Amino acid sequence: MIEEKGSFRDPAGKIFYYKNRVYRKLSNLGLERLKFILEKNILEESIKKNFLINTKITKIENELDINNKDIIFEHEKIPFISYPYEWTFSQLKSAAIHHIDFHLFLLERDATLIDASAYNIQFKGSQPIFIDLLSLKKYEEGEFWKGHKQFCENFLNPLILKSKKGISFNNWFKGNLEGIQTSDLNNTLSFFDKLSYNIFVHVFLLNKLEIKSKKNKSLKVRENKRKFPKKNFVNMLKQLKNFILSLRDKKNLTTWQNYSKENSYKTKEEKDKIMIVKNFCGKNKINKLLDLGCNDGVYSKSALSSGCNYVIGVDFDTNAIDKAFQESEKDKMNFLPLYFDASNPSSNLGWDDSERKSLKERADFDGVIALAFKHHLAIAKNIPLEKAIKWIMFLAPKGLIEFVPKNDETIQKMLELKGDIFADYNKENFEKYVLKFGKIIMKDVISESGRTIYEFQR
């Protein structure tokens, strides 16, 4: 039995893993909270409407230290856990709308959510799903929205920041796992930004309220004596939903957003690469694939079409990733594109470095492809070639790595900026390092410049 370290904050229940399955053990508080939900059949309805992860009460073998009287739920296992700071604008927007729609659904049934954490949303491919069963409880007439501040910091504020100022929220969010504080956003927005009704209410006025609360600690007690009618609650959520739907991503030009169309290889070379990916996934029966430097997802889609069940694509170009997500969402693909800077990857974060896991710790991939990727680490980021190859190869037991020689047009442009200071970067060393950590199954030269794709196995 392996405990999920990230669930330690919840006194109502704990997540643990056993034989590659996901379970939740409820405390007395959790039982009290869920009694109403079960009696009113809200759990089953929430699952049926695709708001909540598939969940059922279950029994576990006696070999575990669990009392037979304990209530255990089993949850459907998410193929890959991602975090809000790895999402694009469109992904965070999709998650926010899902949260609001679920909350409206619950209020219709006299239930509500106790919080509004973005970490309670995960993606199954391109589709958001709510995963925290114990966030549901009975609605008490007149109660305030306890998760309002958290919703703003986790969802609304990052979306406003990107939409109004064109500032990416990802690294800001990663630096503060609670999201973007309202005071910070308020100081960033202009006077004209705050003329928007929703920004005025949920940013400017909320910031004023927080300042008053700090000055007068009894303010919160006085406010809680007032009632907040359910119809006002519902209208507030609907207004927020409409406002979020109206927000548009203020995109800045990025370096690689058009790379899949504007690259240094020819149409035939592109077709060859696609066929190599398809053959690799097909013959190795790859179930879950990691696509490093996926851009807008050309090779991820090729992998899916060849029998791969699930693809996680990562790239540091937010415009390319956002485009990939929108296409995945439109076609309902099992393709999850995420923002990820390999030279500064997501690390273990949160309390005791254990709440949010690094990519390496989450890596349970059958295969990895790194096409037109490795030279961005070795040349653009000055990562030693050996270290770059080792890092890629230890993300999965099998994979494809493309070697791009120095005479290639893309690398020539990189070398113009810093000069050729990479004596170690050559095909001989590349092969030597691959063989140091595994074996070469086959290699395909795909361009006149000498671009070569290697299939490896550890």
Coordinates of C-alpha atoms in Angstrom, one line a residue, residues 4 6 43 55 63 67 73-74 94 107 124 161 189 203 238 273-274 284 331 343 377 384 389 411 413 432:
E4 CA -0.5 9.6 -1.8
G6 CA -0.4 15.0 -1.7
L43 CA -22.6 10.6 -6.5
T55 CA -16.0 6.0 -8.1
E63 CA -3.6 -8.5 3.8
N67 CA -10.6 -2.5 9.4
F73 CA -13.8 4.0 -2.3
E74 CA -12.1 3.0 -5.5
S94 CA -11.8 24.4 -19.7
L107 CA -26.6 23.4 -6.1
K124 CA -8.5 12.4 -19.3
L161 CA -3.6 38.0 -16.2
L189 CA -4.1 45.6 -13.8
V203 CA -10.5 41.5 -8.2
K238 CA -23.4 32.0 -14.0
K273 CA 9.4 10.7 -39.5
I274 CA 5.7 10.0 -39.1
N284 CA 6.4 -2.2 -29.5
D331 CA -11.5 15.7 -31.7
S343 CA 15.9 22.9 -19.0
L377 CA 19.0 21.1 -24.7
P384 CA 26.1 18.4 -21.9
I389 CA 20.7 11.7 -23.7
I411 CA 21.5 24.4 -35.5
K413 CA 21.0 29.6 -36.6
K432 CA 28.6 6.4 -27.7

